[in-house]
CSV table of N, CA, C and O and ligand atoms in Angstrom, one decimal:
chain,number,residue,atom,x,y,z
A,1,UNK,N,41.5,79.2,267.3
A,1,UNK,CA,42.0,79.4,265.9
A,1,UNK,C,43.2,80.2,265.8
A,1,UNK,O,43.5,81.0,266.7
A,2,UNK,N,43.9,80.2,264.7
A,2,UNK,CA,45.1,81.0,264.5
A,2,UNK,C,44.9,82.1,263.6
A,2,UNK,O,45.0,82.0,262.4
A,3,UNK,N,44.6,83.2,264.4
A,3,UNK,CA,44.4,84.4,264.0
A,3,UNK,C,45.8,84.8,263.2
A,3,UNK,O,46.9,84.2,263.5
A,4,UNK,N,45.8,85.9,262.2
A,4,UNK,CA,46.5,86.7,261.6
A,4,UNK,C,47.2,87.3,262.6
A,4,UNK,O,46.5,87.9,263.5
A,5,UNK,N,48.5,87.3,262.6
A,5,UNK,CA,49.4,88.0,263.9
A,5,UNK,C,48.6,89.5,263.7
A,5,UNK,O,48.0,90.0,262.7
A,6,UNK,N,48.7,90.1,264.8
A,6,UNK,CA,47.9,91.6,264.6
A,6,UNK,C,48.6,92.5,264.1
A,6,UNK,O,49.7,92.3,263.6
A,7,UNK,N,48.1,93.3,264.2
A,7,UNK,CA,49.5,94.7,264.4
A,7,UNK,C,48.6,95.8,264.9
A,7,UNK,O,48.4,96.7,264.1
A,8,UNK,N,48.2,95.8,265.9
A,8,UNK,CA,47.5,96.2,266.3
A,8,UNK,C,48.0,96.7,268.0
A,8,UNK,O,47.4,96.1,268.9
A,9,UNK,N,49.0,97.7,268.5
A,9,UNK,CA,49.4,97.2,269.6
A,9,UNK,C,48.3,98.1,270.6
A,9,UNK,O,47.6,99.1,270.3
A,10,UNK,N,48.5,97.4,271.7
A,10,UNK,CA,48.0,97.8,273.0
A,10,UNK,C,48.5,98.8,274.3
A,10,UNK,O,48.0,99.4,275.2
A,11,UNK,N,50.0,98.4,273.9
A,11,UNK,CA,50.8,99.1,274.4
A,11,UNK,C,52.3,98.8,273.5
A,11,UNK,O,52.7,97.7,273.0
A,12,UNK,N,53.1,100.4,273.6
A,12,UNK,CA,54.4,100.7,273.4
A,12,UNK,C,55.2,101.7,274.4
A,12,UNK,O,54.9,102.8,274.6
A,13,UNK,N,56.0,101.0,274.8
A,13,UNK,CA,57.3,101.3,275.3
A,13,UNK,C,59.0,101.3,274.9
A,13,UNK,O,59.7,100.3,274.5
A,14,UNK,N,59.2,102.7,275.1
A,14,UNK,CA,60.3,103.2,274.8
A,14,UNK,C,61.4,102.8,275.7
A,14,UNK,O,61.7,103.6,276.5
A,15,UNK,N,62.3,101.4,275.7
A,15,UNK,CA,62.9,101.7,276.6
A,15,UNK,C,64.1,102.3,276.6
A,15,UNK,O,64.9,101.5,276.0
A,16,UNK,N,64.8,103.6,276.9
A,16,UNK,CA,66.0,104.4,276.3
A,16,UNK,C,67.8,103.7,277.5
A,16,UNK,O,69.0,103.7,277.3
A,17,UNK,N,66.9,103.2,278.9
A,17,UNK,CA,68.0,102.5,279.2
A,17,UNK,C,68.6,101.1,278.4
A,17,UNK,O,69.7,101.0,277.8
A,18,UNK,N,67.4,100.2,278.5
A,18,UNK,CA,67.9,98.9,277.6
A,18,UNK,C,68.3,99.4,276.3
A,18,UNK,O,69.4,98.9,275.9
A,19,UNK,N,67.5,100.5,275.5
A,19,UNK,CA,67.8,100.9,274.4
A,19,UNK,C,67.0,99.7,273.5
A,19,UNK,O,67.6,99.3,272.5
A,20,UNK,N,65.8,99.2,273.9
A,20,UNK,CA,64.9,98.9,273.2
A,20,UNK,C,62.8,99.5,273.2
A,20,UNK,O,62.2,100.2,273.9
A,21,UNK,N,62.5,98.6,271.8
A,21,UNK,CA,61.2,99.2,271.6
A,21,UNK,C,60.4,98.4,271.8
A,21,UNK,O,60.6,97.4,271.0
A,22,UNK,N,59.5,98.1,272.5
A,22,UNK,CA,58.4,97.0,273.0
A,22,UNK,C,57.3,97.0,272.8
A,22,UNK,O,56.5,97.8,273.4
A,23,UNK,N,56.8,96.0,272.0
A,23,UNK,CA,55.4,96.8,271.5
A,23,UNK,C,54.6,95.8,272.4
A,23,UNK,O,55.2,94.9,272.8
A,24,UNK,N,53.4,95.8,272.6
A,24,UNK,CA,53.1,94.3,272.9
A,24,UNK,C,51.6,94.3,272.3
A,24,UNK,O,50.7,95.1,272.9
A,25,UNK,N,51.2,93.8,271.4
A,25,UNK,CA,50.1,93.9,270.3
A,25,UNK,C,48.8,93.2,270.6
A,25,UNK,O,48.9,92.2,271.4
A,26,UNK,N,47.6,93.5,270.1
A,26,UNK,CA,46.3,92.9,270.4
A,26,UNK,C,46.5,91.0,270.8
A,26,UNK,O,46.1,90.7,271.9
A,27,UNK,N,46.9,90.5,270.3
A,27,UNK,CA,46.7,89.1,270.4
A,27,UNK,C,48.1,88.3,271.3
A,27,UNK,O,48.7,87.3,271.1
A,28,UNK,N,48.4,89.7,272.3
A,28,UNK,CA,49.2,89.3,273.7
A,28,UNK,C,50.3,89.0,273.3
A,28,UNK,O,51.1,88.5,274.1
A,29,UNK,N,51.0,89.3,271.8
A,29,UNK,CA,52.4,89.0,271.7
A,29,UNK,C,52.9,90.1,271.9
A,29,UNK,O,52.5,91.2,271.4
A,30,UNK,N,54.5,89.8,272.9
A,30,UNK,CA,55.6,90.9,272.6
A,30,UNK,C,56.4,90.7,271.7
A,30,UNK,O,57.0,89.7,271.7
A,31,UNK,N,56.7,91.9,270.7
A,31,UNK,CA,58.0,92.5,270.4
A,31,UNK,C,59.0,93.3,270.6
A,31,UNK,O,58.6,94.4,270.5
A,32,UNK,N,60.1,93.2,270.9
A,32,UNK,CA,61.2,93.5,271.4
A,32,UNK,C,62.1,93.8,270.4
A,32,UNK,O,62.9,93.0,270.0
A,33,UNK,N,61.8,95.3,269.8
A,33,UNK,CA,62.7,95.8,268.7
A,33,UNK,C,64.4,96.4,269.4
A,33,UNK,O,64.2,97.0,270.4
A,34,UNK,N,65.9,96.2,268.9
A,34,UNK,CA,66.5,97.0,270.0
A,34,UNK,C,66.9,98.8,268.6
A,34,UNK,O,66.7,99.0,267.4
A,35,UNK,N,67.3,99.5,269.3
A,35,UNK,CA,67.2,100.6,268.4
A,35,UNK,C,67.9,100.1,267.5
A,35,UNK,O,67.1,99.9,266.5
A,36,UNK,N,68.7,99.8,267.3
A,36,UNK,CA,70.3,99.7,266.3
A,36,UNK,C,69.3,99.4,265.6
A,36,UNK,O,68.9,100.4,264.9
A,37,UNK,N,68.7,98.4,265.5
A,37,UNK,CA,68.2,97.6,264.2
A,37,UNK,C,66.8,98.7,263.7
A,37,UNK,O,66.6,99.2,262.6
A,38,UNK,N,66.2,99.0,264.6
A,38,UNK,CA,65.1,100.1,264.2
A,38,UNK,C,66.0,101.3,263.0
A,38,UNK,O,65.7,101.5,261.9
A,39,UNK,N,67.1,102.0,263.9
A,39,UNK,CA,67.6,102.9,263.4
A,39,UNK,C,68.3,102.4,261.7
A,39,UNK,O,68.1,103.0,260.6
A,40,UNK,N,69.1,101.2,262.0
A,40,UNK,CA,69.6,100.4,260.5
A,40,UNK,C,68.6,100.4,259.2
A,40,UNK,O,68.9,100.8,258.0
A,41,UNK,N,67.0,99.7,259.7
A,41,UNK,CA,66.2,99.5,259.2
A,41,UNK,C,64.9,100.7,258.6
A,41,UNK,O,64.0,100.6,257.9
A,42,UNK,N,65.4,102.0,259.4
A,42,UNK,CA,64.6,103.3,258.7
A,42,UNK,C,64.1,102.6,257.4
A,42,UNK,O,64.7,101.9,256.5
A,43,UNK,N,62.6,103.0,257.6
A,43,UNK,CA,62.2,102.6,256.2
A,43,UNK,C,62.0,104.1,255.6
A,43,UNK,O,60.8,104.3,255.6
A,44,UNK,N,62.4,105.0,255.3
A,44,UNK,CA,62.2,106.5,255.0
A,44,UNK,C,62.9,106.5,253.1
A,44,UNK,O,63.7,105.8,252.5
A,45,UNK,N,62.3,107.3,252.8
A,45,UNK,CA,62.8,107.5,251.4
A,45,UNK,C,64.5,107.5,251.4
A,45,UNK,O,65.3,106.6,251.0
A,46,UNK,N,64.8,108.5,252.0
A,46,UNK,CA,66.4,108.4,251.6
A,46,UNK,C,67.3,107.4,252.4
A,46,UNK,O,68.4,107.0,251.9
A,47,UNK,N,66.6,106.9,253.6
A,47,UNK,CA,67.7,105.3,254.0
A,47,UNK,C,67.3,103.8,253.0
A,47,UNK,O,67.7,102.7,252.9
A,48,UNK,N,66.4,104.6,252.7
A,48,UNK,CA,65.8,103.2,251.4
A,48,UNK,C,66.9,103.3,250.1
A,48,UNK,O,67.6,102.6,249.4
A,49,UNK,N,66.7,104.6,250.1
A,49,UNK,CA,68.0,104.9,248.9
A,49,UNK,C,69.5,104.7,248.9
A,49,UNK,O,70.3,104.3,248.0
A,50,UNK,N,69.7,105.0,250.0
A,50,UNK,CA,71.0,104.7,250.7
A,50,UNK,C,71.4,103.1,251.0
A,50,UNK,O,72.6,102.8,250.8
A,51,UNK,N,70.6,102.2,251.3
A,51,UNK,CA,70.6,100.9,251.4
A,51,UNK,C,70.6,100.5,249.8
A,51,UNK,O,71.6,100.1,249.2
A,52,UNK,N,69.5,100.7,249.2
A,52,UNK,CA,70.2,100.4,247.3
A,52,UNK,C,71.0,100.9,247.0
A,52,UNK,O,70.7,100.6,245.8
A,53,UNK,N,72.3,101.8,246.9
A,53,UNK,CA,73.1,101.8,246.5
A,53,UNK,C,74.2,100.8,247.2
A,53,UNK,O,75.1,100.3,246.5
A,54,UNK,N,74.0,100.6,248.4
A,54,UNK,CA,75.0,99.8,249.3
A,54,UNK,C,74.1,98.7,249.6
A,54,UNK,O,73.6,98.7,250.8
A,55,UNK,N,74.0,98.2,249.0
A,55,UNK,CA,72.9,96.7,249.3
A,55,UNK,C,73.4,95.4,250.2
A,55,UNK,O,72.7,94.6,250.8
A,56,UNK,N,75.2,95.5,250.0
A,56,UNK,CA,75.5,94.6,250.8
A,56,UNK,C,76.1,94.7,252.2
A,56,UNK,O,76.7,93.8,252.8
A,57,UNK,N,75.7,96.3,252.8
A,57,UNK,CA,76.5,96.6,253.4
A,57,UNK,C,75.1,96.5,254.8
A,57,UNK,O,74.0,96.9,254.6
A,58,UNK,N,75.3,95.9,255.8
A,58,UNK,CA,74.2,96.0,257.0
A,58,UNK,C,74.8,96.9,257.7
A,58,UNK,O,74.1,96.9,258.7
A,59,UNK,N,75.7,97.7,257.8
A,59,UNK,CA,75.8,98.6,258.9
A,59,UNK,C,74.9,99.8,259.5
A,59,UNK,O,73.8,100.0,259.0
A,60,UNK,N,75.3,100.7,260.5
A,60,UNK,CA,74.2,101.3,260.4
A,60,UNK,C,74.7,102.5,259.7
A,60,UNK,O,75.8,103.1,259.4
A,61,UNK,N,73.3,102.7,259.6
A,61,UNK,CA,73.6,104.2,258.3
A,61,UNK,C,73.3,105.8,259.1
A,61,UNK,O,72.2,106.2,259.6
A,62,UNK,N,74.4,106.3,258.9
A,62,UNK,CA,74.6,107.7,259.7
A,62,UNK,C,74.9,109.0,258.4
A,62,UNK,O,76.0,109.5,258.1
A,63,UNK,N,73.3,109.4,258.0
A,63,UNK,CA,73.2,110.3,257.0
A,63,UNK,C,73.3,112.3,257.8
A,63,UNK,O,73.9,113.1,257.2
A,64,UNK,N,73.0,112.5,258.6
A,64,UNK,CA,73.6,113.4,259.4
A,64,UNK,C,73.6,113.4,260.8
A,64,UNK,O,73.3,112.5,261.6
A,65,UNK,N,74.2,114.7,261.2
A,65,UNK,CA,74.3,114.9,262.8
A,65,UNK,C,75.6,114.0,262.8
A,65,UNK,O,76.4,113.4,262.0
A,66,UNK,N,75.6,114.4,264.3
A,66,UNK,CA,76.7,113.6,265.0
A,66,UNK,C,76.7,111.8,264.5
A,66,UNK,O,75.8,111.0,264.3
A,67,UNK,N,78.1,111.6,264.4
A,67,UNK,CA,78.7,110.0,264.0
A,67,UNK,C,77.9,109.2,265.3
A,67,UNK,O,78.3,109.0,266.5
A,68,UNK,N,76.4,108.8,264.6
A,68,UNK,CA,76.1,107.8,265.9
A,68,UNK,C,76.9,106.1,265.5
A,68,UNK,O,76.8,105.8,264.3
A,69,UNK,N,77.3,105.5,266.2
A,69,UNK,CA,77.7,104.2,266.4
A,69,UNK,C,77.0,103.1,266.9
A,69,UNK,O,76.4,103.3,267.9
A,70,UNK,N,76.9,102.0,266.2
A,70,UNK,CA,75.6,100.8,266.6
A,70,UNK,C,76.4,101.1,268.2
A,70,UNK,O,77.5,101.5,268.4
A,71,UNK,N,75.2,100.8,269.2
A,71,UNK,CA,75.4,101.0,270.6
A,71,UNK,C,75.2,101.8,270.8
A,71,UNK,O,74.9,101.8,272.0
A,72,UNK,N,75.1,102.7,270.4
A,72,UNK,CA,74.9,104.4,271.0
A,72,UNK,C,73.5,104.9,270.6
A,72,UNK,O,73.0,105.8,271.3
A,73,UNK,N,72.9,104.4,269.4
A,73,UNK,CA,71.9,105.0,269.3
A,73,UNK,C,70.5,105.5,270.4
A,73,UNK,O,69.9,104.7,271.1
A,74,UNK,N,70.3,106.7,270.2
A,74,UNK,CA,69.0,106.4,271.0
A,74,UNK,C,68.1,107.3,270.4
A,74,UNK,O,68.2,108.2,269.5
A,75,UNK,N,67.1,106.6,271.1
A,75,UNK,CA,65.2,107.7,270.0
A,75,UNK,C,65.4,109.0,271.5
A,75,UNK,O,65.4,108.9,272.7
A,76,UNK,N,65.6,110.0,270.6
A,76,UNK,CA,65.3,111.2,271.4
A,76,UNK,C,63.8,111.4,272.0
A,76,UNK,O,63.5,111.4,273.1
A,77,UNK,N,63.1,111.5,271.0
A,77,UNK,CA,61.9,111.5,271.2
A,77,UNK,C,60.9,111.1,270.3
A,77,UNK,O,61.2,111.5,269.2
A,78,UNK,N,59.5,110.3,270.4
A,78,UNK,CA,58.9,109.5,269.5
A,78,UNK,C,57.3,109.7,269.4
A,78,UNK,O,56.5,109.5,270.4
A,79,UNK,N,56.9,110.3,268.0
A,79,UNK,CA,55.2,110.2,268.6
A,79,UNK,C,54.7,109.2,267.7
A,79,UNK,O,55.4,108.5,266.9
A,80,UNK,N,52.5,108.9,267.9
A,80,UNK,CA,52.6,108.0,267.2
A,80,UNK,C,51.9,108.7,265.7
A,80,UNK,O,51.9,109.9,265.9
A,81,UNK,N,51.6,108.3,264.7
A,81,UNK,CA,51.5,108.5,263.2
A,81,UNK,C,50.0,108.3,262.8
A,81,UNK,O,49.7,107.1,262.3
A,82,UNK,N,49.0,109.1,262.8
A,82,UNK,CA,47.8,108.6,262.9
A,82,UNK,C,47.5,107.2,264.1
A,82,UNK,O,47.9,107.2,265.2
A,83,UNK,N,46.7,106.3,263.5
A,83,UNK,CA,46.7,105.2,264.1
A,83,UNK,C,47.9,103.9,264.0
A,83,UNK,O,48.2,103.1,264.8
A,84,UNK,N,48.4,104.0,262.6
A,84,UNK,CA,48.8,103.1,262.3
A,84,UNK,C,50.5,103.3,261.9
A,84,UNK,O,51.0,102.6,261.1
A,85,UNK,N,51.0,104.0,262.4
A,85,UNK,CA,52.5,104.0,262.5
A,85,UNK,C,53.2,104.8,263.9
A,85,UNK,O,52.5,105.2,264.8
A,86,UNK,N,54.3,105.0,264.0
A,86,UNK,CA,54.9,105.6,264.9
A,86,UNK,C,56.3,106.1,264.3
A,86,UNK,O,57.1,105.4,263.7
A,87,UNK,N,56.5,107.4,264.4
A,87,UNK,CA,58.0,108.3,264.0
A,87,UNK,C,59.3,108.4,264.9
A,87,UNK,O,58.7,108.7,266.0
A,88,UNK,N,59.9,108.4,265.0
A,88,UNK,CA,60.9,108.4,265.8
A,88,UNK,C,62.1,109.6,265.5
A,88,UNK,O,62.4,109.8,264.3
A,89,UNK,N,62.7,110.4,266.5
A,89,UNK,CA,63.7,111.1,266.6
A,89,UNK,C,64.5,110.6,267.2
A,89,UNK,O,64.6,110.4,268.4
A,90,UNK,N,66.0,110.0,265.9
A,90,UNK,CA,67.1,109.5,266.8
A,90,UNK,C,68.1,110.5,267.1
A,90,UNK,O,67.8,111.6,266.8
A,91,UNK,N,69.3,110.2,267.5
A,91,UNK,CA,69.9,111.0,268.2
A,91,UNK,C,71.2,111.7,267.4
A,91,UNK,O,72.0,112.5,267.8
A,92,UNK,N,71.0,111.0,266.2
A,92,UNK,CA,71.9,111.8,265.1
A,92,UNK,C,70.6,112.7,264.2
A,92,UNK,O,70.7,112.8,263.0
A,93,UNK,N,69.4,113.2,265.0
A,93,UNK,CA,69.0,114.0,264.3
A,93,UNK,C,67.9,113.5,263.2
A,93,UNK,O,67.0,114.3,262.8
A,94,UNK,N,68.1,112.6,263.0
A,94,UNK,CA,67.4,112.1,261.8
A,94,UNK,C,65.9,111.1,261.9
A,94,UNK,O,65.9,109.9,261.9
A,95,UNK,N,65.2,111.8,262.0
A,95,UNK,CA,63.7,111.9,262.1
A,95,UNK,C,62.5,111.6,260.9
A,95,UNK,O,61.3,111.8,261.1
A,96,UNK,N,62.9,111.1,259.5
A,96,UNK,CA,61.9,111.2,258.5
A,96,UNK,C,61.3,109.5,258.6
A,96,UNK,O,60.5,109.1,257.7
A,97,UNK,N,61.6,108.9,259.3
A,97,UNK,CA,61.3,107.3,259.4
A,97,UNK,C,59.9,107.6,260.1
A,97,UNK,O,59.7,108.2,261.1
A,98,UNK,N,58.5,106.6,258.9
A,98,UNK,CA,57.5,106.0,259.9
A,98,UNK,C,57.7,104.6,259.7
A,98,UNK,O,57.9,103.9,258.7
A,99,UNK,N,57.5,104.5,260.6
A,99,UNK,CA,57.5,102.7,261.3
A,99,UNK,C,55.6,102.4,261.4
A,99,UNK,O,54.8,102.8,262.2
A,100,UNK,N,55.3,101.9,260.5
A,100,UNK,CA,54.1,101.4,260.8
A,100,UNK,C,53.8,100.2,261.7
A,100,UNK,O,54.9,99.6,261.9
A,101,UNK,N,52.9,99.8,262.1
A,101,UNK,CA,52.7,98.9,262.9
A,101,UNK,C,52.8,97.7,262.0
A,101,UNK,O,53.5,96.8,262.6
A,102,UNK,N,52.5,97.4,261.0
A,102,UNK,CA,52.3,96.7,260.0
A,102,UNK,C,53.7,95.9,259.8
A,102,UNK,O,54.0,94.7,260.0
A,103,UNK,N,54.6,96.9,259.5
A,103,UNK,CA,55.8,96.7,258.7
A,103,UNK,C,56.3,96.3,260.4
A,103,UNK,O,56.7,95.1,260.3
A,104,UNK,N,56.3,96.7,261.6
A,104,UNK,CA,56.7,96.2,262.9
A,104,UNK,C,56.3,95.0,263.1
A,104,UNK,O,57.2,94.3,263.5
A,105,UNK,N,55.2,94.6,262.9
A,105,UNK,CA,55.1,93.1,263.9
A,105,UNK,C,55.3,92.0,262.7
A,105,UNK,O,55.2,90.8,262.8
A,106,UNK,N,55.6,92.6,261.7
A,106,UNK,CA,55.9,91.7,259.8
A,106,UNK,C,57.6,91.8,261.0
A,106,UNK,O,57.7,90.8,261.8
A,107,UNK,N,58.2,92.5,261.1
A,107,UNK,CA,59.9,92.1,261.3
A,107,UNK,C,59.7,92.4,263.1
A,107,UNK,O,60.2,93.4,263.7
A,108,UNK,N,59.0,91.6,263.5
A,108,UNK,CA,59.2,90.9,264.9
A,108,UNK,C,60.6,89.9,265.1
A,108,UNK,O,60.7,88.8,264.6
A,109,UNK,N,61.4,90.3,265.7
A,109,UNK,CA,62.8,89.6,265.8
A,109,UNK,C,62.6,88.4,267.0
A,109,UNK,O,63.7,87.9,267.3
A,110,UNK,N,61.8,87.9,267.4
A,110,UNK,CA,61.3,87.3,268.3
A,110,UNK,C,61.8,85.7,267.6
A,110,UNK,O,62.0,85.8,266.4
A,111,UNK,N,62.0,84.3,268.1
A,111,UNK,CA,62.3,83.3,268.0
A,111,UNK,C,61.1,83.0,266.8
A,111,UNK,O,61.2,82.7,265.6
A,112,UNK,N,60.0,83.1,267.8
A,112,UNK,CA,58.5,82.4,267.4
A,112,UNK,C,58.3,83.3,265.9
A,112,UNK,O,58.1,82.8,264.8
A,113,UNK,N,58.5,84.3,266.1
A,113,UNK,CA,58.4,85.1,264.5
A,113,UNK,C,58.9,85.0,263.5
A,113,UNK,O,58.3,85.0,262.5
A,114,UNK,N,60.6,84.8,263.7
A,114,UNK,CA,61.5,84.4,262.7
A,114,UNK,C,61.1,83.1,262.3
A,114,UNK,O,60.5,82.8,261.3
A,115,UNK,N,61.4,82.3,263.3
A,115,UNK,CA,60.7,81.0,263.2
A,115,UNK,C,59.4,80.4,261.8
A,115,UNK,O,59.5,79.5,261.0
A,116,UNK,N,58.4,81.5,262.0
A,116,UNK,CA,57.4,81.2,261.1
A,116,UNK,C,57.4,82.0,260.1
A,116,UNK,O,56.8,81.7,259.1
A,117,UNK,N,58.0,82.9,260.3
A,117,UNK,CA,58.2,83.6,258.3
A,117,UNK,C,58.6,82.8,257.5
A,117,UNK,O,59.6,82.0,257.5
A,118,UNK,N,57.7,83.0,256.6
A,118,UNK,CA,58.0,81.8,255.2
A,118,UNK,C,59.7,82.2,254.5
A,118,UNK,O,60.2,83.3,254.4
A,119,UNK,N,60.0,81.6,254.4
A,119,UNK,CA,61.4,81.4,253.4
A,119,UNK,C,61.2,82.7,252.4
A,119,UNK,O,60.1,83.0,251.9
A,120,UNK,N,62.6,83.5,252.1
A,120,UNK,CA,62.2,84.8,251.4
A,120,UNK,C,62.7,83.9,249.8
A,120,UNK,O,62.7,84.4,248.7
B,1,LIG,ZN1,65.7,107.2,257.4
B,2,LIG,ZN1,57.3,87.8,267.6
């Protein structure tokens, strides 16, 4: 049967050479987050804010610290958020993002993922 994609992972990996996030979740699928787009996509109060005032703009958003540049970003260091999220420390400093698992395997960048999200 076709279970509800999970979000439930089993294992996460930080990779800081590729400069991706790899979750690989109960029901054996991987996702392959790369930072840029993690970092772009902060779901935190104030890059939420920052993204509605500039709605059309996808770049990435560099609210302090040093000028990070898509490419360069990296997670300093990352724990996980109860059971059901994970935080991240990027490298311009800016740390108030949880990434739940939920809202992660929902924006799985994967073929098969894009693929089957319904039309927004
Ligand atoms: Zn943020
Ligand atoms: Zn996927």
């Amino acid at each position: 049967m076709m279970a509800i994609p999970s979000s439930d992972p089993i294992e996460v990996i930080v990779d800081r050479q590729e400069r991706v996030l790899i979750i690989t979740w109960r029901d054996n699928h991987r996702s392959v987050y790369p930072f840029d787009n993690l970092r772009r996509d902060c779901p935190c109060a104030t890059c939420n804010d920052a993204r509605d005032r500039r709605p059309h703009t996808r770049e990435l958003l560099v609210l302090s610290g040093p000028v990070v540049k898509p490419g360069e970003v990296q997670i300093t260091s990352y724990r996980p958020v109860g059971w059901y999220a994970l935080n991240f420390t990027w490298s311009d400093g800016h740390d108030t993002g949880i990434y739940t698992y939920e809202s992660l395997r929902a924006a799985c960048p994967c073929e098969q993922c894009v693929g089957a999200a319904p039309a927004p």
